[in-house]
PDB file of C-alpha atoms in Angstrom:
ATOM      1  CA  MET A   1       9.018 -22.165  25.154  1.00 41.00           C
ATOM      2  CA  THR A   2       9.704 -18.860  23.726  1.00 42.00           C
ATOM      3  CA  HIS A   3       7.922 -16.162  23.323  1.00 43.00           C
ATOM      4  CA  LEU A   4       7.984 -13.057  20.973  1.00 39.00           C
ATOM      5  CA  SER A   5       6.373  -9.639  21.950  1.00 41.00           C
ATOM      6  CA  LYS A   6       3.788  -7.941  19.858  1.00 40.00           C
ATOM      7  CA  ALA A   7       6.157  -5.865  18.417  1.00 41.00           C
ATOM      8  CA  THR A   8       8.397  -8.357  17.164  1.00 39.00           C
ATOM      9  CA  ALA A   9       5.191 -10.444  15.878  1.00 40.00           C
ATOM     10  CA  ALA A  10       3.290  -7.814  14.090  1.00 42.00           C
ATOM     11  CA  ALA A  11       7.316  -6.640  12.388  1.00 41.00           C
ATOM     12  CA  GLY A  12       7.799 -10.235  11.166  1.00 43.00           C
ATOM     13  CA  ALA A  13       3.872 -10.340   9.817  1.00 42.00           C
ATOM     14  CA  LEU A  14       4.609  -7.015   8.003  1.00 41.00           C
ATOM     15  CA  LEU A  15       7.472  -8.327   6.303  1.00 41.00           C
ATOM     16  CA  ALA A  16       5.873 -11.715   4.985  1.00 44.00           C
ATOM     17  CA  ALA A  17       2.806  -9.401   3.771  1.00 45.00           C
ATOM     18  CA  ALA A  18       5.585  -7.283   2.097  1.00 43.00           C
ATOM     19  CA  THR A  19       7.471 -10.333   0.596  1.00 43.00           C
ATOM     20  CA  LEU A  20       4.612 -12.104  -0.961  1.00 43.00           C
ATOM     21  CA  LEU A  21       3.632  -8.779  -2.263  1.00 43.00           C
ATOM     22  CA  LEU A  22       6.995  -8.422  -3.935  1.00 44.00           C
ATOM     23  CA  ALA A  23       7.390 -11.997  -4.685  1.00 43.00           C
ATOM     24  CA  GLY A  24       4.810 -11.929  -7.750  1.00 42.00           C
ATOM     25  CA  PRO A  25       1.134 -13.185  -8.012  1.00 38.00           C
ATOM     26  CA  ALA A  26      -0.497 -14.512  -4.807  1.00 38.00           C
ATOM     27  CA  GLN A  27      -2.955 -17.203  -4.557  1.00 35.00           C
ATOM     28  CA  ALA A  28      -4.098 -16.395  -1.520  1.00 37.00           C
ATOM     29  CA  ALA A  29      -3.410 -14.156   1.668  1.00 40.00           C
ATOM     30  CA  PRO A  30      -0.815 -14.744   3.647  1.00 42.00           C
ATOM     31  CA  GLY A  31      -1.655 -15.824   7.204  1.00 43.00           C
ATOM     32  CA  GLY A  32      -4.841 -16.888   5.942  1.00 44.00           C
ATOM     33  CA  THR A  33      -8.065 -15.174   4.969  1.00 48.00           C
ATOM     34  CA  HIS A  34      -9.130 -11.890   6.355  1.00 51.00           C
ATOM     35  CA  ASP A  35     -12.655 -10.256   6.645  1.00 61.00           C
ATOM     36  CA  GLY A  36     -13.616  -7.230   4.979  1.00 76.00           C
ATOM     37  CA  ASP A  37     -11.669  -5.163   2.850  1.00 87.00           C
ATOM     38  CA  TYR A  38      -7.465  -5.397   3.342  1.00 93.00           C
ATOM     39  CA  LEU A  39      -4.622  -4.324   0.964  1.00 95.00           C
ATOM     40  CA  TYR A  40      -0.989  -4.911   1.174  1.00 96.00           C
ATOM     41  CA  LEU A  41       0.949  -1.607   0.144  1.00 95.00           C
ATOM     42  CA  ALA A  42       4.379  -1.124  -0.569  1.00 94.00           C
ATOM     43  CA  VAL A  43       6.509   1.768  -2.063  1.00 94.00           C
ATOM     44  CA  THR A  44      10.072   0.662  -3.749  1.00 93.00           C
ATOM     45  CA  LYS A  45      12.048   3.470  -4.450  1.00 91.00           C
ATOM     46  CA  GLY A  46      14.850   3.595  -7.718  1.00 83.00           C
ATOM     47  CA  ASP A  47      14.341   1.356 -10.447  1.00 69.00           C
ATOM     48  CA  SER A  48      13.220  -2.126 -10.493  1.00 62.00           C
ATOM     49  CA  ARG A  49      16.551  -3.508  -9.376  1.00 67.00           C
ATOM     50  CA  SER A  50      16.272  -1.833  -5.999  1.00 65.00           C
ATOM     51  CA  SER A  51      15.802  -3.385  -2.875  1.00 72.00           C
ATOM     52  CA  ASP A  52      14.520  -0.124  -0.900  1.00 84.00           C
ATOM     53  CA  THR A  53      10.789  -1.085  -0.446  1.00 88.00           C
ATOM     54  CA  ARG A  54       8.526  -0.073   2.745  1.00 90.00           C
ATOM     55  CA  GLY A  55       5.236  -2.321   2.989  1.00 93.00           C
ATOM     56  CA  THR A  56       2.289  -2.224   5.088  1.00 93.00           C
ATOM     57  CA  LEU A  57      -0.682  -4.338   5.812  1.00 94.00           C
ATOM     58  CA  LEU A  58      -3.753  -1.853   5.653  1.00 95.00           C
ATOM     59  CA  LEU A  59      -7.023  -3.402   7.080  1.00 94.00           C
ATOM     60  CA  CYS A  60      -9.758  -1.497   6.805  1.00 91.00           C
ATOM     61  CA  ASP A  61     -12.756  -3.059   9.634  1.00 87.00           C
ATOM     62  CA  PRO A  62     -11.174  -1.313  11.527  1.00 91.00           C
ATOM     63  CA  PRO A  63      -8.665   0.723  10.473  1.00 92.00           C
ATOM     64  CA  GLN A  64      -5.137  -0.157  11.670  1.00 92.00           C
ATOM     65  CA  GLY A  65      -1.683  -1.571  10.143  1.00 89.00           C
ATOM     66  CA  HIS A  66      -1.157   2.063   8.446  1.00 89.00           C
ATOM     67  CA  SER A  67       0.033   5.001   9.888  1.00 88.00           C
ATOM     68  CA  ARG A  68      -2.738   7.122   8.264  1.00 92.00           C
ATOM     69  CA  ALA A  69      -4.937   4.083   8.400  1.00 93.00           C
ATOM     70  CA  ALA A  70      -8.617   5.926   8.717  1.00 94.00           C
ATOM     71  CA  GLU A  71      -7.643   8.462   6.087  1.00 94.00           C
ATOM     72  CA  ALA A  72      -6.395   5.841   3.749  1.00 94.00           C
ATOM     73  CA  CYS A  73      -9.384   3.366   4.164  1.00 94.00           C
ATOM     74  CA  ALA A  74     -12.055   6.389   4.094  1.00 94.00           C
ATOM     75  CA  ALA A  75     -10.138   7.421   0.810  1.00 95.00           C
ATOM     76  CA  LEU A  76     -10.591   3.957  -0.801  1.00 94.00           C
ATOM     77  CA  ASP A  77     -14.021   3.709   0.418  1.00 93.00           C
ATOM     78  CA  ALA A  78     -14.921   7.001  -1.487  1.00 94.00           C
ATOM     79  CA  VAL A  79     -13.935   5.393  -4.754  1.00 95.00           C
ATOM     80  CA  GLY A  80     -14.565   1.937  -4.014  1.00 92.00           C
ATOM     81  CA  GLY A  81     -11.217   0.808  -3.923  1.00 94.00           C
ATOM     82  CA  ASP A  82     -10.193   2.082  -6.755  1.00 95.00           C
ATOM     83  CA  ILE A  83      -6.836   3.404  -6.312  1.00 96.00           C
ATOM     84  CA  THR A  84      -6.392   5.293  -9.901  1.00 95.00           C
ATOM     85  CA  ARG A  85      -9.930   7.098  -8.967  1.00 95.00           C
ATOM     86  CA  VAL A  86      -8.802   8.349  -5.501  1.00 95.00           C
ATOM     87  CA  ALA A  87      -8.780  12.295  -5.515  1.00 90.00           C
ATOM     88  CA  PRO A  88      -5.368  14.116  -5.785  1.00 91.00           C
ATOM     89  CA  VAL A  89      -4.445  15.986  -3.355  1.00 91.00           C
ATOM     90  CA  GLU A  90      -5.355  19.989  -3.983  1.00 90.00           C
ATOM     91  CA  GLY A  91      -2.774  22.480  -4.735  1.00 91.00           C
ATOM     92  CA  ALA A  92       0.189  19.869  -4.590  1.00 91.00           C
ATOM     93  CA  MET A  93       3.361  21.291  -6.330  1.00 94.00           C
ATOM     94  CA  CYS A  94       5.856  18.941  -6.849  1.00 95.00           C
ATOM     95  CA  PRO A  95       9.624  19.145  -7.853  1.00 94.00           C
ATOM     96  CA  MET A  96      10.558  18.148 -11.322  1.00 93.00           C
ATOM     97  CA  VAL A  97      13.280  15.806 -10.126  1.00 95.00           C
ATOM     98  CA  TYR A  98      13.182  12.634 -11.802  1.00 94.00           C
ATOM     99  CA  ALA A  99      13.632   9.954  -8.348  1.00 94.00           C
ATOM    100  CA  PRO A 100      11.116   7.062  -9.551  1.00 95.00           C
ATOM    101  CA  VAL A 101       8.912   5.270  -6.966  1.00 94.00           C
ATOM    102  CA  THR A 102       6.966   2.341  -7.624  1.00 94.00           C
ATOM    103  CA  ALA A 103       3.615   1.906  -5.332  1.00 95.00           C
ATOM    104  CA  GLN A 104       2.142  -1.534  -5.436  1.00 95.00           C
ATOM    105  CA  ALA A 105      -1.452  -2.734  -3.817  1.00 97.00           C
ATOM    106  CA  ARG A 106      -3.108  -6.302  -3.569  1.00 97.00           C
ATOM    107  CA  GLY A 107      -5.784  -7.403  -1.407  1.00 96.00           C
ATOM    108  CA  GLN A 108      -9.695  -7.296  -1.610  1.00 95.00           C
ATOM    109  CA  TRP A 109     -12.378  -4.475  -1.358  1.00 94.00           C
ATOM    110  CA  ASN A 110     -16.150  -5.217  -0.974  1.00 91.00           C
ATOM    111  CA  GLY A 111     -14.997  -8.763  -2.050  1.00 91.00           C
ATOM    112  CA  ARG A 112     -13.292  -8.110  -5.229  1.00 93.00           C
ATOM    113  CA  PRO A 113      -9.901  -8.821  -5.756  1.00 95.00           C
ATOM    114  CA  ILE A 114      -7.667  -5.851  -6.010  1.00 95.00           C
ATOM    115  CA  GLU A 115      -4.486  -5.355  -7.953  1.00 96.00           C
ATOM    116  CA  TYR A 116      -2.522  -2.002  -8.557  1.00 97.00           C
ATOM    117  CA  ARG A 117       1.031  -0.773  -9.761  1.00 96.00           C
ATOM    118  CA  GLU A 118       2.323   2.341 -10.624  1.00 95.00           C
ATOM    119  CA  THR A 119       5.694   3.678 -10.698  1.00 94.00           C
ATOM    120  CA  PHE A 120       5.572   7.764 -10.790  1.00 95.00           C
ATOM    121  CA  PRO A 121       8.413  10.523 -11.305  1.00 95.00           C
ATOM    122  CA  ASN A 122       8.773  10.407  -7.867  1.00 96.00           C
ATOM    123  CA  SER A 123       7.508  10.444  -4.282  1.00 94.00           C
ATOM    124  CA  CYS A 124       5.884  13.662  -4.101  1.00 95.00           C
ATOM    125  CA  GLN A 125       3.630  13.038  -7.141  1.00 96.00           C
ATOM    126  CA  LEU A 126       2.740   9.479  -5.711  1.00 96.00           C
ATOM    127  CA  LEU A 127       1.507  11.246  -2.587  1.00 95.00           C
ATOM    128  CA  ALA A 128      -0.131  14.304  -4.771  1.00 96.00           C
ATOM    129  CA  ARG A 129      -1.803  11.443  -7.080  1.00 96.00           C
ATOM    130  CA  THR A 130      -2.874   8.946  -4.020  1.00 96.00           C
ATOM    131  CA  GLY A 131      -3.200  11.058  -0.979  1.00 93.00           C
ATOM    132  CA  PRO A 132      -3.122   9.100   1.960  1.00 94.00           C
ATOM    133  CA  VAL A 133      -3.237   5.590   0.643  1.00 95.00           C
ATOM    134  CA  PHE A 134       0.628   5.095  -0.133  1.00 95.00           C
ATOM    135  CA  ALA A 135       1.530   7.604   2.814  1.00 92.00           C
ATOM    136  CA  LEU A 136       3.818   4.883   4.666  1.00 87.00           C
ATOM    137  CA  ASP A 137       5.557   6.973   6.624  1.00 77.00           C
ATOM    138  CA  GLY A 138       3.176   8.697   8.528  1.00 53.00           C
TER     139      GLY A 138
END
């Protein structure tokens, strides 16, 4: 019988979630259904051919799976899960450097399906516009 550590199992689950998010439209949430609010979040650096992608599963009851889960869940809760309505970071100053990043989210919020995809000129613009939601590095 093989035993996996919790860290190994969690890493495998996150990798599977990111893979499914990037694979295209999903019919059901990977690993079964989730109660409450959740989003599979991914950020891809570079153009559409890039394989430099970071991703995680954000759960919000209780907040977990994301380095800033409580902040991300609060920001999403304030706008009913509509990422396009998340308040921009006040006073953010970003360089005018073109280094595109694409943010993707898929899941459910208040029982509604959520699908989001947007490309930003650089990661500073992404974080300035979406706050803690796509702050996957902490």
